[in-house]
Coordinates of C-alpha atoms in Angstrom, one line a residue:
Chain P
M148 CA -30.5 -4.2 -20.2
K149 CA -27.9 -4.1 -23.4
V150 CA -25.0 -1.7 -23.1
T151 CA -21.8 -1.7 -25.5
A152 CA -18.4 -2.0 -23.8
N153 CA -15.1 -1.6 -26.3
G154 CA -17.4 -2.0 -29.0
Q155 CA -19.1 -5.2 -27.5
V156 CA -22.5 -5.8 -26.9
H157 CA -23.2 -6.9 -23.3
E158 CA -26.3 -8.0 -21.3
L159 CA -26.4 -6.5 -17.9
R160 CA -29.3 -7.9 -15.2
E161 CA -29.4 -4.8 -12.8
G162 CA -27.2 -2.0 -15.0
A163 CA -24.4 -1.1 -12.6
L164 CA -21.3 0.0 -13.7
T165 CA -19.5 -2.2 -11.5
E166 CA -21.8 -5.4 -12.9
L167 CA -20.2 -4.6 -16.2
L168 CA -16.9 -3.9 -15.0
D169 CA -16.6 -7.3 -12.6
A170 CA -18.3 -9.0 -15.8
L171 CA -14.9 -8.0 -17.7
G172 CA -12.7 -8.5 -14.9
T173 CA -11.4 -5.3 -14.9
P174 CA -8.5 -4.2 -12.5
E175 CA -8.5 -1.7 -9.9
R176 CA -5.6 0.2 -11.0
G177 CA -4.1 1.2 -14.4
V178 CA -7.7 1.5 -16.3
A179 CA -9.6 4.6 -16.9
V180 CA -13.6 4.3 -18.0
A181 CA -15.8 6.8 -20.1
V182 CA -19.7 6.5 -20.4
D183 CA -21.2 8.0 -23.3
G184 CA -17.8 10.2 -24.1
R185 CA -17.5 11.3 -20.3
V186 CA -15.1 10.1 -17.6
V187 CA -16.1 8.2 -15.0
A188 CA -13.8 8.9 -12.0
R189 CA -12.9 5.3 -9.8
G190 CA -14.4 7.0 -6.7
Q191 CA -17.7 7.1 -8.7
W192 CA -17.9 3.6 -10.3
S193 CA -19.8 2.1 -7.6
E194 CA -22.6 4.4 -7.7
T195 CA -23.0 4.9 -11.5
M196 CA -25.9 3.3 -13.1
L197 CA -26.0 2.7 -16.9
T198 CA -28.8 3.0 -19.2
E199 CA -30.2 1.2 -21.8
G200 CA -28.4 1.4 -25.3
A201 CA -24.9 2.8 -23.2
K202 CA -21.4 3.0 -24.6
I203 CA -18.8 2.6 -22.3
E204 CA -15.2 2.4 -23.2
I205 CA -12.6 1.0 -20.9
L206 CA -8.8 2.1 -21.4
T207 CA -5.4 1.3 -20.2
A208 CA -1.8 1.8 -21.0
V209 CA -0.3 -0.1 -23.8
Q210 CA 3.1 0.1 -25.6
G211 CA 3.4 3.2 -27.7
G212 CA 4.5 6.3 -28.5
Chain N
M173 CA 13.8 20.5 -15.7
I174 CA 10.1 20.5 -17.5
A175 CA 7.1 22.4 -15.5
G176 CA 9.5 22.3 -12.4
T177 CA 10.5 18.5 -12.2
K178 CA 14.3 17.9 -12.6
F179 CA 15.0 14.6 -14.5
G180 CA 18.3 13.2 -14.7
S181 CA 18.5 12.5 -18.0
R182 CA 17.2 14.3 -21.1
L183 CA 16.3 11.4 -23.2
I184 CA 13.0 10.1 -23.3
T185 CA 12.0 7.2 -24.7
G186 CA 8.7 5.5 -26.4
T187 CA 7.8 1.8 -25.9
G188 CA 6.0 1.3 -29.1
G189 CA 7.5 -1.2 -31.3
A190 CA 9.6 -3.4 -29.2
G191 CA 9.0 -7.2 -30.1
N192 CA 8.7 -8.0 -26.5
L193 CA 8.4 -6.7 -23.0
A194 CA 11.9 -8.3 -21.9
V195 CA 13.5 -6.5 -24.7
L196 CA 11.9 -3.3 -24.2
E197 CA 12.8 -3.4 -20.3
R198 CA 16.5 -4.1 -21.4
A199 CA 16.7 -1.0 -23.9
L200 CA 14.8 1.4 -21.2
L201 CA 17.3 0.5 -18.9
A202 CA 20.6 0.8 -21.6
S203 CA 19.1 4.0 -22.2
E204 CA 18.8 5.3 -18.6
T205 CA 15.8 7.1 -19.5
E206 CA 13.3 8.6 -16.5
L207 CA 10.4 9.6 -18.4
T208 CA 8.7 7.3 -20.9
T209 CA 5.5 7.3 -23.1
V210 CA 2.6 4.8 -23.4
A211 CA -0.4 5.0 -25.5
M212 CA -3.7 4.6 -24.3
R213 CA -6.3 1.7 -26.0
R214 CA -9.3 -0.4 -25.3
M215 CA -8.9 -3.0 -22.3
D216 CA -8.5 -6.4 -23.7
A217 CA -7.4 -10.2 -23.2
E218 CA -3.8 -8.8 -25.0
N219 CA -3.7 -5.4 -23.2
G220 CA -2.9 -6.2 -20.0
T221 CA -1.2 -3.9 -17.3
G222 CA 2.3 -5.4 -18.2
V223 CA 3.8 -2.1 -19.4
L224 CA 2.9 -0.4 -16.8
D225 CA 4.5 -2.8 -14.2
L226 CA 7.2 -3.0 -16.3
L227 CA 7.7 1.0 -15.9
R228 CA 6.6 1.2 -12.2
R229 CA 9.2 -1.5 -11.1
N230 CA 12.0 0.2 -12.8
D231 CA 10.9 3.8 -11.4
I232 CA 10.5 5.1 -14.9
A233 CA 7.7 7.8 -15.2
P234 CA 4.9 7.1 -17.8
L235 CA 4.0 9.7 -20.1
P236 CA 0.7 8.8 -21.7
N237 CA 0.0 9.9 -25.2
T238 CA -3.0 11.0 -27.4
A239 CA -1.6 9.0 -30.4
G240 CA -4.1 8.0 -32.7
C241 CA -6.2 11.2 -32.0
R242 CA -7.2 13.3 -35.1
S243 CA -9.4 15.9 -33.6
A244 CA -9.1 18.3 -30.3
A245 CA -12.1 16.1 -28.9
E246 CA -10.7 12.7 -29.2
A247 CA -7.6 14.2 -27.4
V248 CA -9.1 15.8 -24.4
L249 CA -11.0 12.4 -24.0
T250 CA -8.1 10.7 -24.2
A251 CA -5.7 12.7 -21.8
R252 CA -8.5 12.7 -19.1
L253 CA -8.7 9.0 -19.2
A254 CA -5.1 8.7 -19.2
R255 CA -4.9 11.1 -15.9
E256 CA -7.4 8.9 -14.2
A257 CA -5.9 5.7 -15.3
L258 CA -2.0 6.4 -14.6
E259 CA -2.4 8.6 -11.8
T260 CA -0.4 11.9 -13.9
G261 CA -1.7 14.9 -15.1
W262 CA 1.4 14.8 -17.5
V263 CA 0.5 14.4 -21.3
K264 CA 2.2 14.0 -24.6
L265 CA -0.4 15.7 -26.9
E266 CA -0.3 14.0 -29.9
V267 CA -3.1 15.3 -32.8
V268 CA -2.1 13.9 -36.0
A269 CA -3.7 14.8 -39.7
D270 CA -3.6 11.7 -41.9
E271 CA -1.9 8.0 -41.3
Q272 CA 0.3 8.7 -44.3
T273 CA 2.2 11.4 -43.1
L274 CA 1.3 11.1 -39.0
L275 CA 2.0 15.1 -39.3
P276 CA 0.5 17.2 -36.5
E277 CA -3.1 18.9 -37.5
P278 CA -2.1 22.4 -36.4
V279 CA -5.4 23.9 -35.8
E280 CA -6.7 20.7 -33.6
L281 CA -3.8 20.6 -31.9
L282 CA -4.0 24.2 -30.7
E283 CA -7.2 24.0 -29.6
A284 CA -6.8 21.1 -27.6
A285 CA -3.8 22.3 -25.9
E286 CA -5.7 25.3 -24.9
Q287 CA -8.4 23.2 -23.4
L288 CA -5.7 20.8 -21.3
V289 CA -3.8 23.4 -20.0
E290 CA -7.2 25.1 -19.1
D291 CA -8.3 21.6 -17.4
G292 CA -4.9 21.8 -15.5
F293 CA -2.9 19.3 -17.5
T294 CA 0.9 19.6 -18.0
V295 CA 1.1 19.4 -21.4
L296 CA 4.1 18.6 -23.8
A297 CA 3.1 18.9 -27.1
Y298 CA 4.3 17.1 -30.2
T299 CA 4.5 19.6 -32.7
N300 CA 6.0 20.0 -36.1
D301 CA 9.0 22.1 -37.0
D302 CA 7.4 25.4 -37.7
P303 CA 8.3 28.3 -35.3
V304 CA 5.4 30.1 -35.3
L305 CA 3.3 27.2 -34.4
A306 CA 5.8 26.3 -31.6
L307 CA 5.5 29.8 -30.0
R308 CA 1.6 29.8 -30.1
L309 CA 1.6 26.3 -28.0
E310 CA 4.1 27.9 -25.5
Q311 CA 2.0 30.9 -25.3
A312 CA -1.2 28.1 -24.9
G313 CA 0.6 27.2 -22.0
C314 CA 2.4 24.2 -23.0
A315 CA 5.1 23.0 -20.4
A316 CA 7.4 21.7 -23.5
V317 CA 7.1 21.8 -27.1
M318 CA 8.5 19.0 -29.1
P319 CA 8.9 19.5 -32.9
A320 CA 9.2 16.7 -35.2
G321 CA 12.6 16.4 -37.0
S322 CA 11.1 14.4 -39.3
P323 CA 7.5 12.3 -39.7
I324 CA 7.2 9.4 -37.1
G325 CA 8.9 6.6 -37.6
T326 CA 10.8 7.5 -40.7
G327 CA 14.1 7.5 -39.2
L328 CA 14.7 10.5 -41.8
G329 CA 16.9 12.4 -39.0
I330 CA 16.1 16.3 -38.9
N331 CA 15.2 17.7 -42.2
N332 CA 15.0 21.2 -41.3
P333 CA 18.0 21.9 -38.9
H334 CA 17.4 25.6 -39.0
N335 CA 13.6 25.7 -38.0
I336 CA 14.7 23.8 -35.0
E337 CA 17.5 26.1 -34.3
L338 CA 14.6 29.2 -34.6
I339 CA 12.5 27.0 -32.4
V340 CA 14.8 27.0 -29.8
A341 CA 16.0 30.6 -30.0
R342 CA 12.8 31.7 -28.9
A343 CA 11.6 29.4 -26.5
Q344 CA 10.9 29.9 -23.2
V345 CA 9.9 26.2 -22.4
P346 CA 11.9 23.1 -22.8
V347 CA 12.6 22.0 -26.8
I348 CA 12.4 18.5 -27.1
L349 CA 13.3 16.7 -30.6
D350 CA 10.5 14.4 -30.9
A351 CA 10.3 12.1 -34.1
G352 CA 12.2 10.8 -37.0
I353 CA 15.4 10.1 -34.8
G354 CA 17.1 7.6 -37.1
T355 CA 20.6 6.8 -35.5
A356 CA 22.7 8.8 -32.8
S357 CA 24.5 11.3 -34.7
D358 CA 20.5 12.6 -35.1
A359 CA 19.8 12.3 -31.5
A360 CA 23.1 14.2 -31.0
L361 CA 22.8 16.8 -33.6
A362 CA 19.3 17.7 -31.9
M363 CA 21.1 18.6 -28.9
E364 CA 24.0 20.4 -30.8
L365 CA 21.0 22.9 -31.9
G366 CA 20.2 23.7 -28.8
C367 CA 17.4 20.9 -27.9
A368 CA 16.7 20.2 -24.3
G369 CA 16.2 16.6 -24.8
V370 CA 15.3 13.9 -27.3
L371 CA 12.1 11.8 -27.6
L372 CA 12.8 8.5 -29.8
A373 CA 11.3 5.0 -30.0
T374 CA 11.3 3.2 -33.2
A375 CA 15.0 4.1 -33.6
V376 CA 15.7 1.7 -30.5
T377 CA 12.9 -0.7 -30.4
R378 CA 13.2 -1.5 -34.3
A379 CA 17.1 -1.4 -34.3
S380 CA 18.8 -4.9 -34.7
D381 CA 19.8 -4.5 -31.1
P382 CA 17.6 -2.6 -29.4
E383 CA 19.9 -2.6 -26.1
G384 CA 22.7 -1.6 -28.2
M385 CA 21.0 1.3 -29.8
A386 CA 19.7 2.6 -26.7
T387 CA 23.3 2.7 -25.4
A388 CA 24.4 4.7 -28.3
M389 CA 21.3 7.3 -27.8
R390 CA 22.1 7.8 -24.5
H391 CA 25.9 8.7 -25.2
A392 CA 24.7 10.7 -28.1
V393 CA 22.5 12.8 -26.3
L394 CA 25.1 13.1 -23.5
A395 CA 27.8 14.0 -26.3
G396 CA 25.3 16.6 -28.1
R397 CA 24.7 18.4 -24.9
H398 CA 28.5 18.7 -23.9
A399 CA 29.3 19.9 -27.4
H400 CA 26.3 22.4 -27.3
C401 CA 27.2 23.8 -24.1
A402 CA 31.1 24.3 -24.9
G403 CA 30.1 26.1 -27.8
R404 CA 31.5 24.7 -31.5
I405 CA 34.0 26.6 -33.5
P406 CA 32.8 28.5 -36.3
K407 CA 32.9 27.0 -39.8
R408 CA 35.6 28.6 -42.2
F409 CA 36.1 28.6 -46.2
W410 CA 39.9 28.2 -45.8
A411 CA 42.1 25.7 -43.7
Q412 CA 43.7 27.3 -40.7
A413 CA 46.7 25.3 -39.6
S414 CA 46.4 23.9 -36.1
S415 CA 50.3 23.5 -35.8
P416 CA 52.6 26.9 -35.4
G417 CA 54.3 27.9 -38.3
V418 CA 56.6 25.8 -40.4
P419 CA 59.4 23.2 -39.4
E420 CA 63.1 24.7 -39.2
P421 CA 65.1 21.6 -39.8

């Protein structure tokens, strides 16, 4: 299954959100995830399954403002 | 005091523009700020959680912004992501119209403010120096209104001091001068005009000596606040002697 995370295409075996986050080395704290424009709360990460072509944004705080 | 939270400093700083985190840390400590903005961007190898770790270990609260957003929908999504990532319901709402001016897009800004207040956010709205829009944002439930003195990053100071006074005169929420500060006298003027605080970044982070400028800004905000509370003398056309009578040798 192919999904796009932060603009890059990734191939996933199972399609679980946590499979993607683990592959990207996403830290537990300080980040937020949106799937197809909707925020997925941290508590829901483990039970979220992605669909073919899903667009995932993983954001963190950077210097700014 | 913003939304019931009391801060020991009236200076809110940004983190953008600093050469590296060590320089930024020294500047933030010199400023004695207790609230500092961060932006939300895609996680990658470069964007670690360094700036958050820095704020956490110095007990400075992060204030996520929606910088870069051009529409209400983008700003609302960014604010929701920031709430999830930083575990704070506070947001500096920023919806800009174009890259050249970075001035607020008033229609999208007000729309975003309404949606975020409805969603339970504590909204500090970056706005232009329009007294009408400032009042509308307050009526929409914003916890603070933050008019620009001049466009972001220009260092042009406060272009229309009278508008800032008009905003202050009618506001029931804190007015924080945000954007355009170039040097210490600009920050002092903002406070003399009655602002509750000042938000600045570039003036410190891009100064030749960020730590030194942060110290200057801390003193300027305090001096301006004291001057505002003490009540300045009215301006006069003619001179008025400050020594009595004339000498009688």
